[in-house]
Coordinates of C-alpha atoms in Angstrom, one line a residue:
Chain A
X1 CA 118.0 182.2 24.9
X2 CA 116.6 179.2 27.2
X3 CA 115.8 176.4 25.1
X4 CA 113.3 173.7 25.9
X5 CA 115.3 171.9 27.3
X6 CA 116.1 173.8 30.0
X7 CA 112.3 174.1 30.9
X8 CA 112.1 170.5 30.9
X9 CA 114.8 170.0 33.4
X10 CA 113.3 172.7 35.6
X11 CA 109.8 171.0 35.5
X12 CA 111.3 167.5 36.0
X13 CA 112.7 168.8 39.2
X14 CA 109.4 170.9 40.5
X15 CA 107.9 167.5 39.9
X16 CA 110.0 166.2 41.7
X17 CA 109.5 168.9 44.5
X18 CA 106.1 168.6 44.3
X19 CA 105.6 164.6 44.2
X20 CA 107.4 164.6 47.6
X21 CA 105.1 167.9 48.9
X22 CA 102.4 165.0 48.1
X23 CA 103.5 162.4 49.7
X24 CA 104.4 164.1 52.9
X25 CA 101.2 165.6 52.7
X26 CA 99.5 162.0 52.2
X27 CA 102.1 160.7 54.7
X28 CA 101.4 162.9 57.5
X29 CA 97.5 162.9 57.1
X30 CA 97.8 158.5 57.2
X31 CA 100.1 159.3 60.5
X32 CA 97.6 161.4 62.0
X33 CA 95.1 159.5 61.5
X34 CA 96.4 156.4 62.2
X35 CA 97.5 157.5 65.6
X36 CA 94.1 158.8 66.3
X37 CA 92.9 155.3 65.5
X38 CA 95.9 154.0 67.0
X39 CA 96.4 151.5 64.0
X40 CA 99.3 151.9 61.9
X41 CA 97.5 149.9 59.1
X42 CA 96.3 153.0 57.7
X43 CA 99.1 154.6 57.2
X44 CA 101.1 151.9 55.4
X45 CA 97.8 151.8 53.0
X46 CA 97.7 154.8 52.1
X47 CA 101.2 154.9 50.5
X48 CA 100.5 152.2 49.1
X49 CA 97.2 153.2 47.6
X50 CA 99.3 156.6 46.5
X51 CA 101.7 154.4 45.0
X52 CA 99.3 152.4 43.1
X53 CA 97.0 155.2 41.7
X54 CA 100.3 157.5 40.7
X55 CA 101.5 154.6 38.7
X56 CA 98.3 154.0 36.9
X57 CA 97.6 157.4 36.0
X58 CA 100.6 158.3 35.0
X59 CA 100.5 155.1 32.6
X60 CA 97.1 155.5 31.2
X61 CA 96.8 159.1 31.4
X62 CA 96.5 159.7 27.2
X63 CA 94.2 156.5 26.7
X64 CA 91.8 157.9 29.1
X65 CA 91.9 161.4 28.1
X66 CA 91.0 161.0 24.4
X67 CA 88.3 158.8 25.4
X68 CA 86.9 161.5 27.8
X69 CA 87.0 164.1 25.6
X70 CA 85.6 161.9 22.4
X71 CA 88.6 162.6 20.2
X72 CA 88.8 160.7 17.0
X73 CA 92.6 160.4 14.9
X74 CA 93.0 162.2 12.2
X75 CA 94.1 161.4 8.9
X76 CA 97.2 163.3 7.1
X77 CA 95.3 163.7 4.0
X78 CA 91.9 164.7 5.3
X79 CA 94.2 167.4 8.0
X80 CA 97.2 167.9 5.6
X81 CA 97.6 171.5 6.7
X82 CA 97.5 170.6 11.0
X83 CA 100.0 167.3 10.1
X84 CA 102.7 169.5 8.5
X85 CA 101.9 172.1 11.2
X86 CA 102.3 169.5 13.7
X87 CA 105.5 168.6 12.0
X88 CA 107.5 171.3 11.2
X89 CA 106.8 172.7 15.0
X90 CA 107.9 169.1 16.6
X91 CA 111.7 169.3 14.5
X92 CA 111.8 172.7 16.0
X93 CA 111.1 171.9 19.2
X94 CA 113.4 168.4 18.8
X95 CA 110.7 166.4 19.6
X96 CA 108.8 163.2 17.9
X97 CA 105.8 164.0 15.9
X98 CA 102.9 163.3 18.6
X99 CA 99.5 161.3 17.2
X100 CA 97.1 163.3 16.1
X101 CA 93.1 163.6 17.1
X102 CA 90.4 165.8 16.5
X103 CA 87.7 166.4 18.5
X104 CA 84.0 167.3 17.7
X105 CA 82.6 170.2 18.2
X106 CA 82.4 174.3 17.2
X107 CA 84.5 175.7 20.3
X108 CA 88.2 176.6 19.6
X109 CA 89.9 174.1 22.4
X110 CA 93.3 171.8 21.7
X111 CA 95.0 169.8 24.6
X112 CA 98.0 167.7 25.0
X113 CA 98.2 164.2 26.7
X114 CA 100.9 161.4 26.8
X115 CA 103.4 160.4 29.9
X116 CA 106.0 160.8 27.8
X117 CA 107.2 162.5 24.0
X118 CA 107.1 159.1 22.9
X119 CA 103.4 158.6 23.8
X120 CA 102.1 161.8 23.4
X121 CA 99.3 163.0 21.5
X122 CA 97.2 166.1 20.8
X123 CA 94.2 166.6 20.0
X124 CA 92.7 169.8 18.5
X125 CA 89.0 170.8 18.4
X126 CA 87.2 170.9 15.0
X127 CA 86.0 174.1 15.7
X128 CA 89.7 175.3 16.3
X129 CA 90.1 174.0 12.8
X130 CA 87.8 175.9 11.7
X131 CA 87.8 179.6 13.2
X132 CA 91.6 180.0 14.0
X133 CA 94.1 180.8 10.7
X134 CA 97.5 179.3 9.9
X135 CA 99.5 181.5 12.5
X136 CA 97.0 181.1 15.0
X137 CA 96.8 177.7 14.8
X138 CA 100.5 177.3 14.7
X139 CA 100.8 179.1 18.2
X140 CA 98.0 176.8 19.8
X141 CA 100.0 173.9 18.3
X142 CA 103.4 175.2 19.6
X143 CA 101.7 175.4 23.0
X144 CA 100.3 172.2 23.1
X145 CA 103.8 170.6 22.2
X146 CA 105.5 173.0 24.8
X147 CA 103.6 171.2 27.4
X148 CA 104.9 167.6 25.8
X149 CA 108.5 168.7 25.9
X150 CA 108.4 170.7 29.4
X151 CA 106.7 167.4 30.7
X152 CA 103.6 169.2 31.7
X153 CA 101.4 166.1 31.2
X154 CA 103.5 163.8 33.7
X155 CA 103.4 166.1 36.6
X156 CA 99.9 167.6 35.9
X157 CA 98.5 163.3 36.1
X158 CA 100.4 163.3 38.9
X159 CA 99.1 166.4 40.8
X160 CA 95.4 165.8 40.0
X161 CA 96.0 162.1 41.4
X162 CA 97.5 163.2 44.4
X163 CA 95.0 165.9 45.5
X164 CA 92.6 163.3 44.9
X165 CA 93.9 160.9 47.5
X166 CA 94.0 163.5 49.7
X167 CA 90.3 164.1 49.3
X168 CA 89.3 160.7 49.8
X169 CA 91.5 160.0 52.7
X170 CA 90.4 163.3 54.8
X171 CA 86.6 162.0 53.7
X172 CA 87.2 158.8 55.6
X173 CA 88.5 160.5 58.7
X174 CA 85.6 162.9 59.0
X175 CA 83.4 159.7 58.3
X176 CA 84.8 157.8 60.9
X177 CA 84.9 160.0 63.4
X178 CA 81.4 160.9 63.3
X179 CA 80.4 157.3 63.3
X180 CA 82.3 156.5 66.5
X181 CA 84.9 153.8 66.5
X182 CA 87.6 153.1 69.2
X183 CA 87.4 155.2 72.4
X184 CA 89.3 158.3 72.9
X185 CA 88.6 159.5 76.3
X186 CA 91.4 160.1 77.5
X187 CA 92.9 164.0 77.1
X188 CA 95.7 163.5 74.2
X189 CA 93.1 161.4 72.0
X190 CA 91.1 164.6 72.4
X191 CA 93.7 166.7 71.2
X192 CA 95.0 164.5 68.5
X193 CA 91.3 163.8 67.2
X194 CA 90.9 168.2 67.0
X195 CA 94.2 168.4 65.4
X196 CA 92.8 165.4 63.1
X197 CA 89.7 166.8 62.0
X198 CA 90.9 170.3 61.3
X199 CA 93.5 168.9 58.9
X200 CA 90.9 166.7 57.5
X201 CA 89.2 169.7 56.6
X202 CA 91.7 171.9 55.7
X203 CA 94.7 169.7 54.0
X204 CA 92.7 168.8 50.8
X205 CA 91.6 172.4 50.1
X206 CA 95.8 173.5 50.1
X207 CA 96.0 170.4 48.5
X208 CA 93.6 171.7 45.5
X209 CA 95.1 175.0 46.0
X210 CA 98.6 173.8 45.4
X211 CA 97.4 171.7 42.6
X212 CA 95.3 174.9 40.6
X213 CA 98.6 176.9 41.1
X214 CA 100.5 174.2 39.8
X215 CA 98.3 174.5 36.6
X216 CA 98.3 177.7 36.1
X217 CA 102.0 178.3 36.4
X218 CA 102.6 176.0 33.6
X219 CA 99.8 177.8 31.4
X220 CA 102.2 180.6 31.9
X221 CA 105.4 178.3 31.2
X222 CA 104.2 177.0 27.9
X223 CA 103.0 180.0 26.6
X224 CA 106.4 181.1 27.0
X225 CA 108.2 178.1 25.6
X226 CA 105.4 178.4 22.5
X227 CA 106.2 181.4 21.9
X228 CA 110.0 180.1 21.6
X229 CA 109.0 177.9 19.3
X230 CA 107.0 179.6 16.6
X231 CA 108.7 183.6 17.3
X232 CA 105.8 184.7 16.8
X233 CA 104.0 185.0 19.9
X234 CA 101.4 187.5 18.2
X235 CA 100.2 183.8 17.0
X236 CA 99.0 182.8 20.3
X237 CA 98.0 186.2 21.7
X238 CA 95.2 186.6 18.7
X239 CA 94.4 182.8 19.1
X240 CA 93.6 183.6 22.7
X241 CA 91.3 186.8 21.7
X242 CA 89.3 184.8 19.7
X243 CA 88.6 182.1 22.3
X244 CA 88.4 185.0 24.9
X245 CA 85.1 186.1 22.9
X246 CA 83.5 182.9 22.2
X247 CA 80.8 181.3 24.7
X248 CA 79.9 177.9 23.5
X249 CA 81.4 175.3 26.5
X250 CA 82.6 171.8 25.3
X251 CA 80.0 169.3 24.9
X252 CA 82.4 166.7 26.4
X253 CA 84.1 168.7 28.8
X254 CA 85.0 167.2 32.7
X255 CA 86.3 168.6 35.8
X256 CA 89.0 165.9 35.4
X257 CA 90.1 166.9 32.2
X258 CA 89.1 170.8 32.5
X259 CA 92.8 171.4 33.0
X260 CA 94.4 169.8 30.1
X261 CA 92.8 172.4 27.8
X262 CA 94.5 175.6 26.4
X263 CA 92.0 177.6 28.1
X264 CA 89.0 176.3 30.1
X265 CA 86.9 174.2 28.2
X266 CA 83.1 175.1 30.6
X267 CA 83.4 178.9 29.8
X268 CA 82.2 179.6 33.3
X269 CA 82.1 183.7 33.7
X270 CA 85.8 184.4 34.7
X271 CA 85.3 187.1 37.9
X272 CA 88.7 188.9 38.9
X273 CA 88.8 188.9 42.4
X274 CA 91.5 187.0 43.9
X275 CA 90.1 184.8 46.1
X276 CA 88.3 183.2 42.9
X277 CA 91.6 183.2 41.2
X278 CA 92.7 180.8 43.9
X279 CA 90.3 178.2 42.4
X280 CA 90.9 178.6 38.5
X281 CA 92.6 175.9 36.6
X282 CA 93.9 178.3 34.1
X283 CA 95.0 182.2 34.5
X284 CA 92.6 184.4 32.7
X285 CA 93.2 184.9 28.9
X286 CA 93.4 188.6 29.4
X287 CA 96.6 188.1 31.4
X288 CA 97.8 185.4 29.2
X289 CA 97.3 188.0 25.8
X290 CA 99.0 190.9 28.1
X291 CA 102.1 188.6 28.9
X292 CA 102.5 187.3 25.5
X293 CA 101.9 190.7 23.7
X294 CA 104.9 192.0 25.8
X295 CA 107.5 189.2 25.2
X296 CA 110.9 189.8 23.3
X297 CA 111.9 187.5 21.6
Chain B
X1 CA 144.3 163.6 60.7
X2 CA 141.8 165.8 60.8
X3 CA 143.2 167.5 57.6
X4 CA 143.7 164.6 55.9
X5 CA 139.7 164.0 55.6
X6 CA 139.0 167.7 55.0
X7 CA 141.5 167.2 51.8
X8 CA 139.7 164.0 51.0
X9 CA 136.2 165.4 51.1
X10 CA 137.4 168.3 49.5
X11 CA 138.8 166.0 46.6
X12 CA 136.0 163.3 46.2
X13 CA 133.9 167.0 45.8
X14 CA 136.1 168.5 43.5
X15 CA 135.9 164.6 41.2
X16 CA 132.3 164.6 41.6
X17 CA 131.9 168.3 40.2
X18 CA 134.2 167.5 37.4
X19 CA 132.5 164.4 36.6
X20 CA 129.0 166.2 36.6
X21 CA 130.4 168.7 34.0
X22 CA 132.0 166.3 31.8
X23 CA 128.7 164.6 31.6
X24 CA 127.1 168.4 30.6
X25 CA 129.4 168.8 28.2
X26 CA 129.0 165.1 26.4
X27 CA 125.1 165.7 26.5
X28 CA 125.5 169.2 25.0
X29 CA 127.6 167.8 22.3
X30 CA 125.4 164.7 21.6
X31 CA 122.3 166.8 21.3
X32 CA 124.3 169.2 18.6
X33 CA 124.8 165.8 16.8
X34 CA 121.3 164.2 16.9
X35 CA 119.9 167.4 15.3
X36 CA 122.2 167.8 12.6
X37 CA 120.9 164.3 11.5
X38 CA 117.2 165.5 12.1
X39 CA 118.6 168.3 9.6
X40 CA 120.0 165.4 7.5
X41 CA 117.0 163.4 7.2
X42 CA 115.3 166.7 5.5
X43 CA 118.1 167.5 3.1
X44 CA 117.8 163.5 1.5
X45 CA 114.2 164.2 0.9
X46 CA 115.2 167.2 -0.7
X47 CA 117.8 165.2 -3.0
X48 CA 115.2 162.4 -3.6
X49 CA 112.6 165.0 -4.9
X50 CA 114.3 166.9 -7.1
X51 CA 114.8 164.0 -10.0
X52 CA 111.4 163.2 -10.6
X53 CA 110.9 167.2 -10.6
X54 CA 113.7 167.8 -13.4
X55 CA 111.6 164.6 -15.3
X56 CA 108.6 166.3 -15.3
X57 CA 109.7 170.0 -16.1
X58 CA 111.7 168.6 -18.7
X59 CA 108.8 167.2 -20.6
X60 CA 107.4 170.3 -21.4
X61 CA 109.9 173.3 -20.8
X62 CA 113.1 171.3 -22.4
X63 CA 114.7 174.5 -23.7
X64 CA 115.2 175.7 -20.7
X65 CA 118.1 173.4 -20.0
X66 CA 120.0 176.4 -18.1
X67 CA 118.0 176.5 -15.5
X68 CA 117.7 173.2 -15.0
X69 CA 121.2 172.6 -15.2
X70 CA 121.9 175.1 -12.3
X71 CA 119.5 172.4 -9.8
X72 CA 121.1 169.4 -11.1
X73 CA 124.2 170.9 -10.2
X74 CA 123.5 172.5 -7.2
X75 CA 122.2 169.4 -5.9
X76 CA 125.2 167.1 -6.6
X77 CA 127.2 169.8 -5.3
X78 CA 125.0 169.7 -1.7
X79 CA 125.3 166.1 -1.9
X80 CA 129.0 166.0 -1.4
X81 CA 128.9 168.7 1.1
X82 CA 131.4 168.1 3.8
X83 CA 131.6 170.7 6.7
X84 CA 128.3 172.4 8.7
X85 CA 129.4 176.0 6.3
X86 CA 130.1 173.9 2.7
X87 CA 126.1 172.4 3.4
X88 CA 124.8 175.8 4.4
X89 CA 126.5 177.5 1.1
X90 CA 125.6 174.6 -1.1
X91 CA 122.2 174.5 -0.1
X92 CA 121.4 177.8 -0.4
X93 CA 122.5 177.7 -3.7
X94 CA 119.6 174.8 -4.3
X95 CA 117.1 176.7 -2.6
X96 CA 118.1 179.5 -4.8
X97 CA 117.8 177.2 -8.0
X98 CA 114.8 175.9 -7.3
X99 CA 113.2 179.7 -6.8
X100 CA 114.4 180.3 -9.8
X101 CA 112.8 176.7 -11.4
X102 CA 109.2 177.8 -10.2
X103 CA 109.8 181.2 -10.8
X104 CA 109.9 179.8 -14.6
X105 CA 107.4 177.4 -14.3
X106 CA 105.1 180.6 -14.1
X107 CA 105.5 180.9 -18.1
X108 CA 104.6 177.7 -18.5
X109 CA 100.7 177.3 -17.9
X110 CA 100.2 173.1 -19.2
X111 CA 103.1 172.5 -16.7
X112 CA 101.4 174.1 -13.9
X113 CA 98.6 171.8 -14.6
X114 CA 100.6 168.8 -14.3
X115 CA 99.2 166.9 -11.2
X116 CA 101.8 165.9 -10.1
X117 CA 103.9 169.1 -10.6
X118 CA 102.0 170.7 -8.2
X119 CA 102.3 167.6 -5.6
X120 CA 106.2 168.1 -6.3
X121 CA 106.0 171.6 -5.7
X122 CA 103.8 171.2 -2.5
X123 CA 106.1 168.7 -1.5
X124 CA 109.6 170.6 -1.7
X125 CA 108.0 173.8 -0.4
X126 CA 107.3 171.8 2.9
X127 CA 110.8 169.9 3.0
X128 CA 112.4 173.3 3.0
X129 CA 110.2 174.7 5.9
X130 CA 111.1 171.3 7.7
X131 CA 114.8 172.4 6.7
X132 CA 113.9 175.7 8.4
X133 CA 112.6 174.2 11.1
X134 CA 115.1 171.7 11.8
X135 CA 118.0 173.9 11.6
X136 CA 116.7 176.6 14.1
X137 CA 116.5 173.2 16.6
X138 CA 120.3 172.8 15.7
X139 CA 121.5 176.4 15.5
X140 CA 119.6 176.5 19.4
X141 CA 121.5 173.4 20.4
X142 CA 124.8 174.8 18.6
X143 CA 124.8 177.7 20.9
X144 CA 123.8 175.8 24.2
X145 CA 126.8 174.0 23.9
X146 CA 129.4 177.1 22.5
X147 CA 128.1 178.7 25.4
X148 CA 128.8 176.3 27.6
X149 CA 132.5 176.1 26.3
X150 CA 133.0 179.4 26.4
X151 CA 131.4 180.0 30.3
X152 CA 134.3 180.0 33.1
X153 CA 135.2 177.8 34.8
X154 CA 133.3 174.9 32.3
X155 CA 136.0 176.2 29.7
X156 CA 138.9 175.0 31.7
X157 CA 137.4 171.4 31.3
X158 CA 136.2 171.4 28.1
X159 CA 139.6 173.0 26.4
X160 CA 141.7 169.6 28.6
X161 CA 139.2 167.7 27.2
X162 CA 139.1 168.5 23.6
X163 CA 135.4 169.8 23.0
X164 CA 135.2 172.1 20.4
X165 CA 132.6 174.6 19.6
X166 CA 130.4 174.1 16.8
X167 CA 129.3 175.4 13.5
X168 CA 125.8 177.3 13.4
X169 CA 123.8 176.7 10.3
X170 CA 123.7 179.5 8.3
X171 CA 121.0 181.1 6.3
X172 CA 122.0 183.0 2.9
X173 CA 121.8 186.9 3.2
X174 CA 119.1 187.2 0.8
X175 CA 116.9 184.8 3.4
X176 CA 117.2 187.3 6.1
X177 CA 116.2 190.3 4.4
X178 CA 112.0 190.9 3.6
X179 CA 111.1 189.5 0.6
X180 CA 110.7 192.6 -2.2
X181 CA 107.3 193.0 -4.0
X182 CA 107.1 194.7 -7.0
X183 CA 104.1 195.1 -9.4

């Protein structure tokens, strides 16, 4: 049997994997770019900029989370039932208890946040509360803390920043280039400049490609590793139907935040084809109640 | 000459390999001990409950000293527990002693609506799912690191090195088998 530690080590090196993906991605757009423009200025501030917005993410990612989503912390007396939930799951899982929020509103929805097991917290819908009973509940839980100990948070702050540079820089380049700027008449400017605007165009959609695949894999991963935790994946798999059937979408839901959430928080309709797929943050919950109803463990 | 850095290479790798796995094998083993003191942590709450349980049952169930006898004694037994299998056997005996304790408290109906009988009760159910909990986060760590002993050629360098394989934390028979209901 893997334990969760294993998965951690694992997703400490694809994060590794990917953070360099990133930066050569970053890297080689500033290079192009910069020798289009034939000033190497832009290349040395765009790692830097990488650099900078990595680190603060990565640092404030749980502050700015909660506040985004309007979670408020709960008290063990009022929640006595979630705490020792919270609790007993955590010792399993060898971790620290994480704080604790709730967050207003009728739809079942939890998410995890924190750059570290030390700083983490969850925070769990009141409507999850609510609708969902002690099992259920308990695999939500066990699947929010899976993401804690696998380290889900750090690379998914990570990713998200990333693409976003991406964006911003290719959106300068296209900008600049229609608006003029230095001269490029002579034949290899040409060619660079074409090269330049193609992978202005077409580097941050892999980018967001890379990053929705990213996401979804781990949905997969901590379901697994929840599963782990509680045995009883049956837990999760019913938690999922019921969230499956409900339409109401998060009153303080964001595209930033969208993929943080057990299961997406806008309750958009979920089509099948794959080329949609492509651009989901989360595989959909009829896959994820197939995968887990077939688990032996 | 040639040979002579092949044999070097060869033998900074060979160091390097052995160093990694030695490393392994000390975080395996450290792990195994940082959650037996997670499981430690429970078990004191346990002992620190049970007195002010035994004060209040006494007050108004004192001839039923038997039974309360059996706790006092399984817990000072648990208490000096030594090895990972005396803890296991000792506690299951208090986990058995205190089923039996609320199983009795059933008879009593003015005890049951003790306040703070209930909040003793609530309490020690919940250490003992914490017990659960924490010992399935050993028993997982206990086996990461027998296995590791045991795997070729990590054996070779553990056995040189003295690791030993751990205990697992043991449940009591009765724990593993469904609970019987009869009416």
């Amino acid at each position: 049997m893997a334990n969760l530690y294993s998965h951690k080590d694992s997703n400490i090196r694809k994060t590794w994997l990917l953070m360099t993906m990133f930066f050569v991605m970053v890297i080689l757009l500033g290079w192009l770019f910069s020798s289009v423009w034939q000033s190497p200025e832009i290349l040395y501030f765009a790692v830097g900029l990488s650099f900078v917005m990595n680190f603060f993410a990565y640092w404030y990612s749980d502050k700015v989370a909660l506040a985004m989503s309007g979670a408020k912390p709960a008290s063990r007396s009022s929640h006595l039932e979630l705490f020792r939930i919270i609790e007993n799951l955590s010792i399993t899982a060898g971790l620290p208890v994480p704080r604790i929020y709730v967050i207003p509103g009728q739809q079942i929805n939890a998410f995890a946040t924190g750059r570290n097991p030390k700083h983490a917290a969850v925070a769990v819908t009141e409507g999850a509360l609510a609708k969902l009973n002690k099992n259920e509940l308990e695999g939500v839980m066990a699947h929010e803390l899976s993401h804690i100990g696998n380290r889900d948070i750090l690379i998914s702050s990570v990713v998200v920043v990333l693409s976003g540079l991406i964006a911003i820089l290719a959106d300068w380049f296209l900008r600049m280039s229609f608006f003029g700027g230095r001269d490029n008449d002579n034949r290899g400017g040409a060619i660079l400049l074409v090269v330049g605007l193609a992978a202005a165009i077409l580097v941050p959609i892999a980018a967001t490609m890379v990053r929705l695949a990213v996401s979804r894999k781990r949905e997969f991963l901590a379901d697994a590793s929840g599963a782990l935790l509680t045995r009883y994946p049956e837990g999760l798999a019913s938690a999922l139907e019921k969230i499956g059937r409900e339409d109401t979408p998060l009153r303080h839901a964001h595209n930033a935040t969208a993929h943080m959430y057990i299961s997406n928080p806008f309750k958009g309709k979920e089509s099948q084809n794959w080329f949609t797929r492509l651009f989901l943050t989360h595989p959909p919950v009829q896959d994820r109640i197939k995968i887990l109803r077939n688990m032996n463990i | 000459m040639n040979t002579l850095y092949i044999v070097l290479a060869v033998a900074v790798v060979f160091v390097l390999w052995l160093v990694g796995v030695f490393n392994l094998l000390v975080r395996s083993r450290n792990r195994v001990k940082e959650s037996w003191s997670d499981i430690d942590v429970q078990l004191k709450r346990r002992y620190d409950l049970i007195p002010n349980l035994i004060e209040t049952v006494k007050g108004y169930a004192e001839h039923e000293r038997a039974t309360l006898d059996a706790v006092i004694q399984a817990r000072s037994k648990a208490m000096g527990a030594q090895t990972v299998g005396e803890h296991a056997q000792a506690e299951n005996m208090l986990s058995g002693a205190l089923k039996s304790l609320f199983a009795l408290s059933e008879n009593y109906p003015q005890l049951r609506a003790v306040e703070s009988f209930t909040k003793l009760q609530d309490e020690l159910s919940d250490t003992e799912n914490k017990i659960q909990a924490a010992r399935r986060f050993y028993n997982t760590n206990v086996l990461e690191l027998n296995t590791k002993i045991e795997q070729f050629p990590t054996n070779l360098i553990a056995s040189s090195f003295g690791f030993k394989k751990e205990e697992f934390f043991q449940t009591a028979e009765g724990e593993r088998e469904p609970v019987k209901v009869s009416f």
